[in-house]
Short mmCIF file of C-alpha atoms and ligand atoms in Angstrom, two decimals:
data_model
loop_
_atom_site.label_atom_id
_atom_site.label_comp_id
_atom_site.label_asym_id
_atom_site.label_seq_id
_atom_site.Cartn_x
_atom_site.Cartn_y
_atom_site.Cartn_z
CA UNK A 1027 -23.71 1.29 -0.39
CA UNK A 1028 -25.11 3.75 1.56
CA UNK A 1029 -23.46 7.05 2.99
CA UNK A 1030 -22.19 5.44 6.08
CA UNK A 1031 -20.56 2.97 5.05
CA UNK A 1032 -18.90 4.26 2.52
CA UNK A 1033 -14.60 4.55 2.44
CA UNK A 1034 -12.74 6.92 0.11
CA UNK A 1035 -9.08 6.38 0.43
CA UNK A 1036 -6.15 8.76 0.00
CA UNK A 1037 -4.73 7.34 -3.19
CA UNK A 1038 -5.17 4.13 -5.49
CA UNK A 1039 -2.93 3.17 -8.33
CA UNK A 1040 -3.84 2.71 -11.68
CA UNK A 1041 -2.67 -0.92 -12.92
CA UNK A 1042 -4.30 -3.40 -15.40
CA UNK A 1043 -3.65 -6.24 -17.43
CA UNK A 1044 -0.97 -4.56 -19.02
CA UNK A 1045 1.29 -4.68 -15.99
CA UNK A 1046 -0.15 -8.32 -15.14
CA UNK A 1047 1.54 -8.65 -18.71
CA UNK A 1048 4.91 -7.35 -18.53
CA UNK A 1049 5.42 -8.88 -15.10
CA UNK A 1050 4.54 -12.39 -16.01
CA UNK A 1051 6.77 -11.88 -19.14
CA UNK A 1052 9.73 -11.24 -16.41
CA UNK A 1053 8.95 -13.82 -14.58
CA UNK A 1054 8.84 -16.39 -17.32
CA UNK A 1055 12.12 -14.88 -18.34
CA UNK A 1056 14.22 -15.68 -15.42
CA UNK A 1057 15.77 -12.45 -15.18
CA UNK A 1058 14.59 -10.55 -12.17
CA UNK A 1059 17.35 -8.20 -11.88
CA UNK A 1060 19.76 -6.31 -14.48
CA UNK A 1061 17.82 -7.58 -16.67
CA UNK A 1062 16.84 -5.60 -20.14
CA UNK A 1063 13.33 -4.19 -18.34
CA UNK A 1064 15.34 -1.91 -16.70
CA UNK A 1065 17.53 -0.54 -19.52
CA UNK A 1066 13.96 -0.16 -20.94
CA UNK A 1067 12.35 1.79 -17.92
CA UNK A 1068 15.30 4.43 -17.83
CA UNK A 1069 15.28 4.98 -21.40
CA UNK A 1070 11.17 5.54 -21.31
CA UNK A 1071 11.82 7.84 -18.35
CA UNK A 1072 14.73 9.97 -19.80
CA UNK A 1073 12.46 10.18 -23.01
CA UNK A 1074 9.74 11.49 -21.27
CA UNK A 1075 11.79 13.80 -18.64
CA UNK A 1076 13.80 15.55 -21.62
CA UNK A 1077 16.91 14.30 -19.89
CA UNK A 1078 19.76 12.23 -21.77
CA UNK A 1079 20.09 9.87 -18.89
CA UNK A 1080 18.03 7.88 -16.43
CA UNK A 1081 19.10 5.34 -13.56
CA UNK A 1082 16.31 3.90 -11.76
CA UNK A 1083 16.90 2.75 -8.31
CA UNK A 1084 14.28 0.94 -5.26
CA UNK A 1085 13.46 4.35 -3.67
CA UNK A 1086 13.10 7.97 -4.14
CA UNK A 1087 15.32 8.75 -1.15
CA UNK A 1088 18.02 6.63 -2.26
CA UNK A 1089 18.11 8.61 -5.58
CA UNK A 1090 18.46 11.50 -3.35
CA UNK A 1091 21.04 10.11 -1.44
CA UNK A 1092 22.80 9.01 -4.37
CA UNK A 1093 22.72 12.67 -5.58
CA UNK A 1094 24.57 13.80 -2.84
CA UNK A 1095 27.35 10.90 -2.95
CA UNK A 1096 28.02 12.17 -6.16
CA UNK A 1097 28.13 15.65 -5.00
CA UNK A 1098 30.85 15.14 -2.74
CA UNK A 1099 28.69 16.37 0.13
CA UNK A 1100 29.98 15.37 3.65
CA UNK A 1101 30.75 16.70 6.90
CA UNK A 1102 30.91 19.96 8.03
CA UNK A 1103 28.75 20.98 4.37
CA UNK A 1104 25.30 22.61 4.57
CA UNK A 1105 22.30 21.72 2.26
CA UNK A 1106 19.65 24.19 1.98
CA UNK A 1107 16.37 22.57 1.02
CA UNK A 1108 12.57 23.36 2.04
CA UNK A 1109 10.92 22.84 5.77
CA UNK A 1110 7.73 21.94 3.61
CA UNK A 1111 8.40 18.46 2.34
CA UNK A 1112 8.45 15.16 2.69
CA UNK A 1113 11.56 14.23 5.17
CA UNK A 1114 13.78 12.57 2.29
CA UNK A 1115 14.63 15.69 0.84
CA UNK A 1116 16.59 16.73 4.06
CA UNK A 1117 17.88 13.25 5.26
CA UNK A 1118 19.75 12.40 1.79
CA UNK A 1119 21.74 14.87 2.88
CA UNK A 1120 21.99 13.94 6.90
CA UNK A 1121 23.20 10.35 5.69
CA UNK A 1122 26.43 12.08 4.54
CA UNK A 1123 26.84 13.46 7.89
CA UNK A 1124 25.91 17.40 6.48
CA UNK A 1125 23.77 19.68 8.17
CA UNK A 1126 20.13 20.41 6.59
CA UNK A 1127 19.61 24.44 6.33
CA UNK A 1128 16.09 25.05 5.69
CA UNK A 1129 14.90 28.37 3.77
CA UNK A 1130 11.62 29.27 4.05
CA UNK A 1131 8.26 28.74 1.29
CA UNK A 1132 6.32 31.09 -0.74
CA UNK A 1133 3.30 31.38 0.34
CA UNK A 1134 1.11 30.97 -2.94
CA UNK A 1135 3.62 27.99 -4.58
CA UNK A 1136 4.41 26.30 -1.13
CA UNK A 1137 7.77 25.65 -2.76
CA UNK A 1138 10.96 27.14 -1.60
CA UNK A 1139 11.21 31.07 -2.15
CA UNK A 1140 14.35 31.89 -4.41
CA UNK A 1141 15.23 34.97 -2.15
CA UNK A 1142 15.24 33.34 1.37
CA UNK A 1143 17.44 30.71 -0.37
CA UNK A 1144 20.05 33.27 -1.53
CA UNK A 1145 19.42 34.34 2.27
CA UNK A 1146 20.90 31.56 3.44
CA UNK A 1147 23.71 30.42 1.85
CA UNK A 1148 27.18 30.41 3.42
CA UNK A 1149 30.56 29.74 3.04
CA UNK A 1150 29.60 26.01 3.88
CA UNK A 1151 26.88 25.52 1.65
CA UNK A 1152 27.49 22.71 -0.87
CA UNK A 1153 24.23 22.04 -2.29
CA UNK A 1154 20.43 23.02 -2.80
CA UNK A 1155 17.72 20.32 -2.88
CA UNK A 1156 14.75 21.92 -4.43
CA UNK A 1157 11.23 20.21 -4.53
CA UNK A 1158 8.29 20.69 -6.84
CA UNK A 1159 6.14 20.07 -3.77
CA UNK A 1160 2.70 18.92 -4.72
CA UNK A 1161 3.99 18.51 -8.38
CA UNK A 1162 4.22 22.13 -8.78
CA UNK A 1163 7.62 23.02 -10.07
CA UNK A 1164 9.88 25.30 -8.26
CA UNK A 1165 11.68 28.33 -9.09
CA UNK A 1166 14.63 26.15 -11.26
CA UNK A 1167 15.79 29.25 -13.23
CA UNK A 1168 16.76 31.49 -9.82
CA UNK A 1169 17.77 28.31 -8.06
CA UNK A 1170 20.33 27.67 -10.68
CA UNK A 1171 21.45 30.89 -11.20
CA UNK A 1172 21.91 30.68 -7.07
CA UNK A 1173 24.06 27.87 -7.95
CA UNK A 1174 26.10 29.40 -10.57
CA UNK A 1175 26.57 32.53 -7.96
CA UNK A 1176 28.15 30.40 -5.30
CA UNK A 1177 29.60 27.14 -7.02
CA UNK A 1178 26.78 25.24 -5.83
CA UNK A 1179 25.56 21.64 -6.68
CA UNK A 1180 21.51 22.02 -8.01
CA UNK A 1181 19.46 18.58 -7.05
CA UNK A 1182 15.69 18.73 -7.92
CA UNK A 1183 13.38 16.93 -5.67
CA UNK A 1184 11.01 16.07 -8.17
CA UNK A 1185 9.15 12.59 -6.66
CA UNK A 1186 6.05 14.42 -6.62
CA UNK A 1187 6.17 16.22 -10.03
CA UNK A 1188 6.68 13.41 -13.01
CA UNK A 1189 4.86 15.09 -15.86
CA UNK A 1190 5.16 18.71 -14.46
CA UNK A 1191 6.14 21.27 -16.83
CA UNK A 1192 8.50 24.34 -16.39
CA UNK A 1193 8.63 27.38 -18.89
CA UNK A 1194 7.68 24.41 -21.42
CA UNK A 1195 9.57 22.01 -20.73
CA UNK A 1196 9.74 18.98 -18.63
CA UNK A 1197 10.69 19.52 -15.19
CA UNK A 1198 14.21 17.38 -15.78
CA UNK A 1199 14.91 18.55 -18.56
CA UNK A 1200 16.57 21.60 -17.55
CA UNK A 1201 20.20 20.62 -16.49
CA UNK A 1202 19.41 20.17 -13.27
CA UNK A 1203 19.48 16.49 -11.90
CA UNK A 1204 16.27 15.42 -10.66
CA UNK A 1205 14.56 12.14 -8.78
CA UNK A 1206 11.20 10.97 -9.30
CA UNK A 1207 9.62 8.45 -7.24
CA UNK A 1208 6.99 5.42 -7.53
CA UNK A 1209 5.63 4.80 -4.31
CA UNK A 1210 2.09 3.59 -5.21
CA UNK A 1211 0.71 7.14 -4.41
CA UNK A 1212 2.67 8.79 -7.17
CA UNK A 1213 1.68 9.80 -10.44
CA UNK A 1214 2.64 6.48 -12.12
CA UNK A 1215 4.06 3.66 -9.59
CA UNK A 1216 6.23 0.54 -9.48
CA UNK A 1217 5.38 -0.04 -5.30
CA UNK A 1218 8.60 1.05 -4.10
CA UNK A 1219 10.97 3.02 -6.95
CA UNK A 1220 12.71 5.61 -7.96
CA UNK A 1221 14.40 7.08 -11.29
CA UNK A 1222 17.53 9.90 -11.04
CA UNK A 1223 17.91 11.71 -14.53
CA UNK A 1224 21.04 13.85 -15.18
CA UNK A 1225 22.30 15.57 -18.37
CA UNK A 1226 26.03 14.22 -17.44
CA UNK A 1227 26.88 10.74 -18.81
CA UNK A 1228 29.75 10.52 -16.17
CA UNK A 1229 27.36 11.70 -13.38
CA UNK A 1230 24.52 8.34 -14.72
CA UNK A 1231 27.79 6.45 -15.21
CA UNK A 1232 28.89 6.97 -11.35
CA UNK A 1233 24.89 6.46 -10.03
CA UNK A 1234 24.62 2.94 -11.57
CA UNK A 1235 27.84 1.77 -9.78
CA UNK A 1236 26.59 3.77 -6.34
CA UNK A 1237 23.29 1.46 -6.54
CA UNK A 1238 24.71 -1.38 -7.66
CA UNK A 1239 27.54 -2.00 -4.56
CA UNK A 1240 30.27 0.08 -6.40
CA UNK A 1241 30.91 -2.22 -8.79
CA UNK A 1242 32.58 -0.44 -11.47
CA UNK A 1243 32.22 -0.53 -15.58
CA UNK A 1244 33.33 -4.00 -17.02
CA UNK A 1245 34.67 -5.01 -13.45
CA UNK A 1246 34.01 -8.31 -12.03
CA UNK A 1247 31.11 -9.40 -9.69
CA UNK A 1248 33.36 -9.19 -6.74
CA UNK A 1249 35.29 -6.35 -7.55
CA UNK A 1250 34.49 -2.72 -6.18
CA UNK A 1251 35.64 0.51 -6.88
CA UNK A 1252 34.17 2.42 -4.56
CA UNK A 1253 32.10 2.52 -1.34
CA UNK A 1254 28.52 1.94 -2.49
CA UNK A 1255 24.90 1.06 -1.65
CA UNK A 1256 22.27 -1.94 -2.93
CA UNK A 1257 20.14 0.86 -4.21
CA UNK A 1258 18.74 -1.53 -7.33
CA UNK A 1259 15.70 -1.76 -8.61
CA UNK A 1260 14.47 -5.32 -10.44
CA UNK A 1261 13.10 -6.32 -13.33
CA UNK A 1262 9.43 -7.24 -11.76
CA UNK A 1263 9.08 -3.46 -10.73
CA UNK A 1264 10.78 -1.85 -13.68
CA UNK A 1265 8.23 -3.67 -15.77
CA UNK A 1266 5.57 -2.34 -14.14
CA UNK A 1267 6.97 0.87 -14.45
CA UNK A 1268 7.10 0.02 -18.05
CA UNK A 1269 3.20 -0.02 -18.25
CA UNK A 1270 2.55 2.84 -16.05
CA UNK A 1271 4.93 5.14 -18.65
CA UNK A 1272 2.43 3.52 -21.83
CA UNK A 1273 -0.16 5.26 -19.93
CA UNK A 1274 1.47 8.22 -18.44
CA UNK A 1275 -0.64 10.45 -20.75
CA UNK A 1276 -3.79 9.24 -19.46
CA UNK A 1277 -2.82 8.99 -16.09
CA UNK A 1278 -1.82 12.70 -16.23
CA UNK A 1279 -5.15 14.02 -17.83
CA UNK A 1280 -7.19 11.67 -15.39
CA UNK A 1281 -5.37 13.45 -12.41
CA UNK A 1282 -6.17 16.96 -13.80
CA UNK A 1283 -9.60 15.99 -14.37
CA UNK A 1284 -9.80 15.11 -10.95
CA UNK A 1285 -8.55 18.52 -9.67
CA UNK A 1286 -11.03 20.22 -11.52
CA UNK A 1287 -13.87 18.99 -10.61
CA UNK A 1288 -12.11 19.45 -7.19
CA UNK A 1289 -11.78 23.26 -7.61
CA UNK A 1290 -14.85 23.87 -9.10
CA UNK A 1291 -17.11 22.02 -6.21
CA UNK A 1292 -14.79 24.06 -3.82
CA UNK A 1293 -14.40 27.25 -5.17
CA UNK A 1294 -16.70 28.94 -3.73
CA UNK A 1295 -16.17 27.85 -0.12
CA UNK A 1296 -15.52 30.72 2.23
CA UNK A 1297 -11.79 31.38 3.34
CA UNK A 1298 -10.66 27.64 1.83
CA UNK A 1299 -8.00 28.10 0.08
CA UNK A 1300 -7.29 25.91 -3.46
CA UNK A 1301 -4.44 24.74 -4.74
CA UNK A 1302 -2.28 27.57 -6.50
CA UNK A 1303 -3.32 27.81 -10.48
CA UNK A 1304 -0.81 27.19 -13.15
CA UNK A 1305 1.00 29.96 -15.34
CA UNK A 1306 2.91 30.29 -18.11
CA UNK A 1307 6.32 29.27 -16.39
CA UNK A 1308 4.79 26.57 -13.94
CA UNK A 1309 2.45 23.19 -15.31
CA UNK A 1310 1.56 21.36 -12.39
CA UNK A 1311 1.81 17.71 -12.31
CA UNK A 1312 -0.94 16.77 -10.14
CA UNK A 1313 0.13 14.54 -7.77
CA UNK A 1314 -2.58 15.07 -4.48
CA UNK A 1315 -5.31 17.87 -3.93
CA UNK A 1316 -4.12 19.64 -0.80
CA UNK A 1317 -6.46 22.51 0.73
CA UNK A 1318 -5.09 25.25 3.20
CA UNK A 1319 -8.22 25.77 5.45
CA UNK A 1320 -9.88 28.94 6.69
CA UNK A 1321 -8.16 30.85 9.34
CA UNK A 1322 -9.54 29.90 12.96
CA UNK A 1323 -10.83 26.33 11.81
CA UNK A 1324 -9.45 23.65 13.73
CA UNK A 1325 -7.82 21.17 11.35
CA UNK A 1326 -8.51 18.21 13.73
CA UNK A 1327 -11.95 18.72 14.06
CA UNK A 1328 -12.28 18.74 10.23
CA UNK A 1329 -10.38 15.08 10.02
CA UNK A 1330 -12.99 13.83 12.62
CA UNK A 1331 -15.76 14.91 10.39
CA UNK A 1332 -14.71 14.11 7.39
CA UNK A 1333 -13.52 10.06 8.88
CA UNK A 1334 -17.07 10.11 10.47
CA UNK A 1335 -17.99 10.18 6.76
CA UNK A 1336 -15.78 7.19 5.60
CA UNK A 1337 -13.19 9.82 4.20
CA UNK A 1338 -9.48 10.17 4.34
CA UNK A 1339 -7.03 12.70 4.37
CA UNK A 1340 -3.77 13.77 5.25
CA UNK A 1341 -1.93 16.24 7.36
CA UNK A 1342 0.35 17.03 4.46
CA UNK A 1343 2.87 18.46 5.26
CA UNK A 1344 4.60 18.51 8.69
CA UNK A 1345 7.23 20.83 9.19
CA UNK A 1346 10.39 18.78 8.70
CA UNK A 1347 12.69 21.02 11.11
CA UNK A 1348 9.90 20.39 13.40
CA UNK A 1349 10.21 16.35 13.27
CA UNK A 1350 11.04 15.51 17.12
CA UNK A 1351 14.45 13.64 15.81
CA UNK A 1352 15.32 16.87 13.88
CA UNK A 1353 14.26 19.21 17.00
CA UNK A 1354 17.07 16.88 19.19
CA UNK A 1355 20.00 16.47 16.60
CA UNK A 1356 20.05 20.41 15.46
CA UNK A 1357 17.83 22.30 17.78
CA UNK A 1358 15.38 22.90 15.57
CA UNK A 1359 12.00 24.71 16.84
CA UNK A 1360 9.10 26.70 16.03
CA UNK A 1361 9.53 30.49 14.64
CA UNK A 1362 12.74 28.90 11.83
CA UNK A 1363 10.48 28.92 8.96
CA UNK A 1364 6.98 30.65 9.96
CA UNK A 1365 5.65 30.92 6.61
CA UNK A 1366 6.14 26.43 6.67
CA UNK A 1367 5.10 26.23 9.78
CA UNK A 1368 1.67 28.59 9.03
CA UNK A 1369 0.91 26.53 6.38
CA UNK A 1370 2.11 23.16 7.78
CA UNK A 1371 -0.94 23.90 10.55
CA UNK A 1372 -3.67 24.56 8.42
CA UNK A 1373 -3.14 22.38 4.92
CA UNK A 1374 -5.00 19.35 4.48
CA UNK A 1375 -4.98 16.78 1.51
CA UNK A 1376 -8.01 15.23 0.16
CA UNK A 1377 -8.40 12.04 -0.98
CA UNK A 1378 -7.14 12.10 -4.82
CA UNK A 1379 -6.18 9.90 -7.52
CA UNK A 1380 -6.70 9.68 -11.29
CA UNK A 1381 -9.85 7.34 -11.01
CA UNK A 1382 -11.42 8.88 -8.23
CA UNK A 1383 -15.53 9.01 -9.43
CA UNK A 1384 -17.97 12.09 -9.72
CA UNK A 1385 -19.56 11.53 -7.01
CA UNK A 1386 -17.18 10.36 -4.55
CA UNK A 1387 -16.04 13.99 -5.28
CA UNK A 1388 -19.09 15.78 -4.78
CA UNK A 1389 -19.22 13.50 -1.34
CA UNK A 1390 -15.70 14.62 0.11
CA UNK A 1391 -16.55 18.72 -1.40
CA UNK A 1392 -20.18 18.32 0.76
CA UNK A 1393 -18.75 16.66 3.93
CA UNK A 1394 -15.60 19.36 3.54
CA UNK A 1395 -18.61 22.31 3.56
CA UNK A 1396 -20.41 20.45 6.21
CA UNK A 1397 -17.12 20.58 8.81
CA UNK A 1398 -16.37 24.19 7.85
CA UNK A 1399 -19.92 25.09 8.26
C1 PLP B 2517 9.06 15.28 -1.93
C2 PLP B 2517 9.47 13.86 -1.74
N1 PLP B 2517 10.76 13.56 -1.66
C3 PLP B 2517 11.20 12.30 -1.50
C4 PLP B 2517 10.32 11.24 -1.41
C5 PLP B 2517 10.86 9.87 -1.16
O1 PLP B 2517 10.48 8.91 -2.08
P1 PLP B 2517 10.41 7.38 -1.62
O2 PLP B 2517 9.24 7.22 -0.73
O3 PLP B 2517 10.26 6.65 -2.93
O4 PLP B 2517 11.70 7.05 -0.96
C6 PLP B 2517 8.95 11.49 -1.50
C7 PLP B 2517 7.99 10.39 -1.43
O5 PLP B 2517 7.16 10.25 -0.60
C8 PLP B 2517 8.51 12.83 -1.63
O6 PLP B 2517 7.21 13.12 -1.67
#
């Protein structure tokens, strides 16, 4: 194929005969939903978060949203959560009618910074959605202790970090509820999915009647406790979430790989700036390869070069405060969160995923030199 003509997407999944497998054993079984690949796929997950519980349901966001049923958010509350992310992790609140409060990012982690948090808490704050944006986990220990301070509910965005590690542990496994997610350009996927883990067994007991229409415990099919959702996710894609998890260890290793061979063809590259390196406390999860570029570049100009070339890539990550529907319901603008919005303008993700070849890599790294050039 020659240069031309060449496309490098985003993100592609890695599935193989072993989720062919597990699907067509569903299928043949005839049960497609509550079935036992679920009670399967949340104990894998808990296992491998370090949490006692797991309830998977069809989306990220509507673990998120579940997470703040439980917490008894409403109106009138405030949920502080980061302007960097992907919109989910404000809306789950803005579906119970609260107000998002966003708190500005540190500039090296991109994830919220523990002291502009503590900034803005207030009498009506009810909640704190963290996310490990990028996979890299956030400050959990100072968020908590946040928490603790002001009798504050603790939710961890985590869609982007399965397999991310803080101070040694699985991000998850700290007390904290968390959501991951399995849209097919996460770690591991199931095409639409999502998993919440909690330590509390009323907490997972309370989630699988929220997703399943309220029903309650050992009530009937038509009876309903409470108001809830058709957040449920089948047997079909818990199965394949089944054979993502038998590979998670691969996938994981893959994805690092991946990163780098990123970092070292970029390293060097004047004024780019790389993804921020692990430490003791923080083991990123790599979930996409997201560059900040040089100061005075013009971003667009970059995409056009680089989709000239066959290449993708994302603007990740718009401001959320900035979103137009955001900008009219709260009156939002620019100057709320300039550290976000700094970044927001100049970070740009590069194609990535755990099979992506040698020299597809050293393709994207010399068309990336070529537009800064
Ligand atoms: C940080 C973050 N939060 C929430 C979500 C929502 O997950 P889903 O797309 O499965 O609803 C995503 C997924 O894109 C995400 O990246």
């Amino acid at each position: 194929m020659s240069r031309a003509t060449r496309t490098i997407g985003l993100s592609l999944p890695w599935l193989d005969e072993r989720e062919e497998e597990l699907v067509v054993d569903v299928l043949r079984s005839g049960r497609l939903s509550l079935g036992p690949s679920i009670d399967r796929f949340e104990e894998l997950c808990a296992e491998t978060v370090g949490a006692p519980y797991a309830a998977a349901v069809s989306s990220g966001t509507a673990g998120l949203h579940l997470l703040c049923v439980a917490a008894g958010i409403g109106p009138g509350d405030e949920v502080i959560t980061s302007p960097y992310s992907f919109v989910a992790s404000a809306n789950c609140a803005v579906y119970e009618g609260a107000t998002p409060v966003f708190a500005d990012i540190d500039p090296r982690t991109l994830n919220m910074d523990p002291a502009a948090v503590a900034a803005a808490v207030t009498g009506r704050t009810k909640a704190i959605v963290a996310v490990d944006i990028f996979g890299y986990p956030s400050e959990l220990e100072e968020l908590q202790a946040i928490c603790a301070r002001h009798g504050l509910t603790l939710i961890d965005d985590s869609c982007e970090a399965l397999g991310a590690r803080y101070r040694g542990r699985p991000v998850g496994a700290q007390g904290q509820d968390a959501v991951f997610a399995f849209y097919p350009n996460k770690q591991i996927t199931t095409g639409e999915g999502g998993i919440v883990t909690t330590h509390s067994e009323a907490t997972w007991r309370l989630l699988k009647s929220l997703r399943n229409q309220g029903r309650a415990d050992g009530g009937g099919w038509l009876e309903h406790a409470r108001l809830g959702f058709n957040y449920r996710i089948d047997d079909i894609r818990a199965a394949i979430g089944i054979g993502q998890l038998e590979k998670l260890e691969r996938i994981l290793a893959a994805r690092q790989d991946v990163a780098a061979r990123y970092t070292a063809l970029l390293e060097g590259v004047d004024g780019l700036r790389l993804p921020c390196p692990d430490d003791d406390d923080h083991v990123r999860s790599w979930f996409v390869y997201v560059v900040e570029l040089p100061d005075g570049v013009g971003r667009e100009g970059v995409i056009d070069v680089l989709a000239e070339r066959g290449i993708a890539t994302a603007r990740y990550l718009p401001c959320i405060h900035l979103q137009p529907y955001m900008r009219e319901r709260y009156g939002f603008g620019e100057g709320l969160c300039p550290v976000a919005e700094e970044k927001s303008a100049r970070t740009l993700a590069l194609p990535f995923h755990a099979r992506l070849g040698e020299d597809d890599q050293a393709f994207v790294a010399e068309a990336l030199r070529h537009a800064l050039a």
